[in-house]
Short mmCIF file of C-alpha atoms in Angstrom, two decimals:
data_model
loop_
_atom_site.label_atom_id
_atom_site.label_comp_id
_atom_site.label_asym_id
_atom_site.label_seq_id
_atom_site.Cartn_x
_atom_site.Cartn_y
_atom_site.Cartn_z
CA MET A 24 -0.02 -0.08 -0.03
CA ASP A 25 1.36 3.34 -1.12
CA LEU A 26 0.69 5.55 2.03
CA ALA A 27 0.48 9.33 1.68
CA LYS A 28 0.75 9.54 5.57
CA PRO A 29 2.48 6.97 7.74
CA ARG A 30 -0.22 6.59 10.23
CA ILE A 31 -4.14 6.06 10.36
CA ASP A 32 -6.90 8.37 11.40
CA VAL A 33 -9.68 7.51 13.89
CA GLY A 34 -13.42 8.47 13.69
CA LEU A 35 -16.28 8.36 16.06
CA PHE A 36 -19.94 9.58 16.06
CA THR A 37 -21.73 11.43 18.79
CA THR A 38 -24.40 13.84 19.76
CA ASN A 39 -22.91 14.94 23.01
CA LEU A 40 -20.49 17.66 21.54
CA GLU A 41 -19.50 19.77 24.32
CA PRO A 42 -18.55 17.09 26.90
CA MET A 43 -16.66 15.18 24.36
CA LEU A 44 -14.66 18.08 23.30
CA ASP A 45 -13.76 18.89 26.90
CA PHE A 46 -12.60 15.29 27.53
CA TRP A 47 -10.54 14.96 24.48
CA GLN A 48 -9.09 18.49 24.55
CA ASN A 49 -8.55 18.99 28.24
CA GLU A 50 -8.24 15.52 29.87
CA ILE A 51 -6.45 13.79 26.87
CA GLY A 52 -4.72 16.90 25.72
CA LEU A 53 -5.44 16.83 21.96
CA PRO A 54 -4.97 20.23 20.08
CA PHE A 55 -8.20 21.12 18.09
CA ASP A 56 -7.22 21.62 14.40
CA HIS A 57 -10.27 22.57 12.70
CA MET A 58 -13.99 22.00 12.04
CA LEU A 59 -15.20 20.52 8.64
CA PRO A 60 -18.96 20.69 7.65
CA LEU A 61 -20.07 17.20 6.45
CA GLY A 62 -23.69 18.20 5.59
CA GLY A 63 -26.95 16.51 6.71
CA GLY A 64 -26.66 18.27 10.05
CA MET A 65 -23.17 16.65 10.70
CA ARG A 66 -19.98 18.28 11.51
CA GLN A 67 -16.37 16.90 12.05
CA HIS A 68 -14.23 18.34 14.80
CA ARG A 69 -10.71 17.24 13.87
CA HIS A 70 -8.10 17.04 16.45
CA ASP A 71 -4.39 16.28 16.18
CA LEU A 72 -3.43 12.91 17.66
CA LEU A 73 0.19 12.44 17.63
CA GLY A 74 0.22 12.98 13.89
CA SER A 75 -3.03 11.20 13.32
CA VAL A 76 -6.42 12.85 13.28
CA LEU A 77 -9.03 12.02 15.77
CA LYS A 78 -12.38 12.90 13.91
CA ILE A 79 -15.33 13.70 16.35
CA ASN A 80 -18.20 13.55 13.97
CA HIS A 81 -21.06 15.61 15.88
CA SER A 82 -24.64 15.01 14.62
CA ARG A 83 -27.44 17.60 15.37
CA ASN A 84 -29.82 14.67 14.67
CA GLU A 85 -30.21 11.47 16.82
CA LEU A 86 -27.91 8.76 15.77
CA PRO A 87 -29.52 5.23 14.97
CA VAL A 88 -29.74 2.89 17.80
CA ALA A 89 -27.12 0.31 16.84
CA PRO A 90 -24.70 -2.31 18.14
CA PRO A 91 -21.23 -1.11 18.64
CA SER A 92 -18.56 -1.53 15.77
CA GLY A 93 -15.53 -3.93 16.03
CA TYR A 94 -13.57 -0.98 16.97
CA ARG A 95 -13.41 -1.35 20.67
CA GLU A 96 -10.49 0.85 22.11
CA LEU A 97 -8.02 3.76 21.10
CA LEU A 98 -4.58 3.12 22.59
CA ILE A 99 -2.28 6.43 22.80
CA ALA A 100 1.43 6.27 23.68
CA ARG A 101 2.17 8.68 26.64
CA GLU A 102 5.49 9.23 28.08
CA GLY A 103 6.07 8.83 31.92
CA LEU A 104 3.61 6.02 32.37
CA LEU A 105 4.64 2.76 33.95
CA GLY A 106 1.68 0.72 32.85
CA PRO A 107 -1.78 1.36 31.08
CA LYS A 108 -3.95 4.08 32.19
CA ARG A 109 -7.53 3.12 31.29
CA LEU A 110 -10.08 5.83 30.59
CA ALA A 111 -13.42 6.27 28.75
CA ASP A 112 -14.71 9.46 27.25
CA PRO A 113 -18.39 10.84 28.02
CA ASP A 114 -20.00 8.49 25.60
CA GLY A 115 -18.30 5.58 27.09
CA ASN A 116 -15.75 5.11 24.29
CA ARG A 117 -12.68 3.27 25.76
CA VAL A 118 -9.20 4.98 25.55
CA THR A 119 -6.09 3.64 27.17
CA LEU A 120 -2.81 5.58 27.59
CA VAL A 121 0.04 3.24 27.33
CA PRO A 122 3.95 3.66 27.74
CA PRO A 123 5.43 3.91 24.39
CA GLY A 124 6.50 0.56 23.01
CA ALA A 125 3.61 -1.27 24.49
CA TYR A 126 2.04 -3.66 21.99
CA GLY A 127 4.39 -2.22 19.51
CA ILE A 128 2.83 1.23 19.78
CA GLU A 129 4.89 4.34 19.37
CA ARG A 130 2.06 6.86 18.76
CA ILE A 131 -1.35 5.11 18.49
CA GLY A 132 -3.19 1.87 18.08
CA ILE A 133 -6.75 0.81 17.66
CA ARG A 134 -8.08 -2.47 19.12
CA LEU A 135 -10.78 -4.59 17.40
CA GLY A 136 -12.96 -7.29 18.70
CA VAL A 137 -13.59 -9.79 15.89
CA ARG A 138 -15.44 -13.03 15.13
CA ASP A 139 -12.62 -14.85 13.27
CA VAL A 140 -8.97 -13.96 14.22
CA ASN A 141 -7.55 -15.85 10.93
CA ALA A 142 -9.88 -14.12 8.50
CA HIS A 143 -8.59 -10.85 9.73
CA ARG A 144 -4.91 -11.97 9.57
CA ARG A 145 -5.60 -12.80 6.05
CA PHE A 146 -7.31 -9.59 5.22
CA TYR A 147 -4.64 -7.15 6.78
CA ALA A 148 -1.82 -9.21 5.42
CA VAL A 149 -3.11 -10.04 1.81
CA SER A 150 -5.86 -7.60 1.04
CA LEU A 151 -4.39 -4.63 2.61
CA GLY A 152 -0.79 -5.67 2.33
CA LEU A 153 0.28 -4.53 5.87
CA PRO A 154 3.17 -5.96 7.85
CA ASP A 155 2.46 -7.59 11.12
CA VAL A 156 4.15 -6.53 14.46
CA PRO A 157 6.24 -9.68 15.01
CA GLU A 158 6.26 -9.73 18.69
CA GLN A 159 2.50 -9.83 18.77
CA GLY A 160 2.14 -13.08 17.21
CA GLY A 161 0.34 -12.14 14.02
CA ASP A 162 -2.62 -10.45 15.95
CA SER A 163 -1.62 -7.06 14.98
CA PHE A 164 -0.39 -5.16 12.01
CA LEU A 165 1.25 -1.89 11.31
CA CYS A 166 0.03 0.94 9.03
CA GLY A 167 2.85 3.17 8.82
CA ASP A 168 3.63 3.82 12.70
CA SER A 169 0.25 3.10 13.84
CA VAL A 170 -0.89 -0.39 15.11
CA ILE A 171 -4.20 -2.27 14.42
CA LEU A 172 -4.63 -4.93 17.03
CA PHE A 173 -7.55 -7.52 17.23
CA GLU A 174 -8.69 -10.25 19.41
CA LYS A 175 -11.44 -12.67 19.40
CA ALA A 176 -14.65 -11.37 20.81
CA ASP A 177 -17.84 -13.53 21.09
CA ASP A 178 -19.94 -10.31 21.10
CA ALA A 179 -18.65 -8.91 17.85
CA GLN A 180 -21.36 -8.00 15.37
CA PRO A 181 -21.27 -8.49 11.71
CA ASP A 182 -21.72 -5.53 9.16
CA PRO A 183 -21.97 -2.60 11.84
CA LEU A 184 -23.49 0.62 10.70
CA MET A 185 -21.17 3.33 9.63
CA GLU A 186 -22.77 6.35 11.24
CA GLY A 187 -23.82 4.79 14.77
CA PRO A 188 -22.53 5.98 18.13
CA GLY A 189 -19.02 5.38 19.25
CA TRP A 190 -15.99 4.22 17.36
CA ARG A 191 -16.95 3.57 13.75
CA TYR A 192 -14.12 3.71 11.22
CA ILE A 193 -10.36 4.41 10.45
CA THR A 194 -8.98 6.30 7.54
CA ILE A 195 -5.73 5.39 5.65
CA GLN A 196 -4.30 8.30 3.65
CA ILE A 197 -3.04 6.88 0.30
CA ARG A 198 -1.63 8.28 -2.84
CA ASP A 199 -4.15 6.72 -5.50
CA VAL A 200 -7.70 5.78 -4.16
CA ASP A 201 -8.95 4.18 -7.47
CA GLU A 202 -5.83 2.07 -7.84
CA GLU A 203 -5.72 1.04 -4.04
CA HIS A 204 -9.54 0.25 -3.92
CA GLU A 205 -9.40 -2.09 -6.88
CA ARG A 206 -6.32 -3.87 -5.55
CA ILE A 207 -8.04 -4.51 -2.16
CA LEU A 208 -11.15 -5.79 -3.79
CA SER A 209 -8.99 -8.06 -6.13
CA ARG A 210 -7.32 -9.63 -3.04
CA GLY A 211 -10.58 -10.57 -1.28
CA GLY A 212 -11.65 -7.21 0.39
CA ARG A 213 -15.28 -6.18 0.26
CA GLU A 214 -16.68 -2.77 -1.13
CA GLY A 215 -18.28 -0.30 1.42
CA ARG A 216 -18.75 2.55 -0.97
CA ALA A 217 -17.09 3.03 -4.34
CA PRO A 218 -14.65 5.93 -4.97
CA MET A 219 -16.05 9.32 -4.88
CA THR A 220 -14.55 13.00 -5.10
CA LEU A 221 -15.37 15.40 -2.36
CA GLY A 222 -14.92 18.76 -3.93
CA GLU A 223 -11.33 19.74 -4.25
CA VAL A 224 -10.66 18.33 -0.77
CA ALA A 225 -10.27 14.61 -1.39
CA ARG A 226 -11.12 11.41 -3.36
CA ILE A 227 -12.21 8.76 -0.88
CA SER A 228 -13.66 5.12 -0.87
CA PHE A 229 -14.65 2.68 1.82
CA VAL A 230 -13.69 -0.94 2.16
CA LEU A 231 -14.87 -3.46 4.69
CA ASP A 232 -12.95 -5.97 6.99
CA PRO A 233 -14.31 -9.46 7.20
CA ASP A 234 -16.65 -8.46 9.96
CA GLY A 235 -17.95 -5.44 7.88
CA ASN A 236 -16.08 -2.90 9.82
CA TRP A 237 -15.68 0.42 7.74
CA ILE A 238 -12.06 1.49 6.46
CA GLU A 239 -11.93 4.74 4.61
CA MET A 240 -9.22 5.11 1.86
CA SER A 241 -8.48 8.77 1.32
CA GLN A 242 -6.48 10.53 -1.35
CA ARG A 243 -6.39 14.10 0.33
CA ALA A 244 -5.40 16.84 -1.73
CA SER A 245 -3.21 18.40 1.03
CA LEU A 246 -1.11 15.36 0.98
CA THR A 247 -1.13 14.12 -2.64
CA GLY A 248 -1.98 17.27 -4.72
CA PRO A 249 -5.33 18.21 -6.60
CA VAL A 250 -7.81 15.48 -7.08
CA GLY A 251 -10.17 15.30 -10.01
#
């Protein structure tokens, strides 16, 4: 995979904006970057997350009642810790601060609960073409310097909604969306949404992991140059 940025971004949805901003900005200490209108009563509040982006997608309308996605926990490397510090934001989304190097994480990691560990190993290794973290026994993969971890979870639900409450998707910044999207499908990935152009900002698509968790593929003009 030809990455345009050597780390993933992480997206969640909420109707509980002010308490969420207070937690992420003041308790976790993430700098606010800017707000991006998404239309349909949705605004994305973007925060710097050690070079990644935390996307707090705020909906003015009620979000559908839906089971959680497979994305269960955000892990953030934090200097000065002797062990994990487990927290939850006002919506109950799990976030854990860890010493740098824990689970192979030097910046951030995202943990999933999955139905079939072997299917996810094949997906990340073959469909996405990502290297694994050797010391983690094949159950975590590197996307640039971000770590994607997964573990067997009996309560993992198939095909979660994209725009439900909580952690819902990750974003991988790449240089050519159409090329990468086609390659992933040819190697066993499923299509979530076909490539589309968002004005002059980005060209994006979505693919799905074996449980149907959403992965955004993004060719962002600020990283790769103008998009058609």
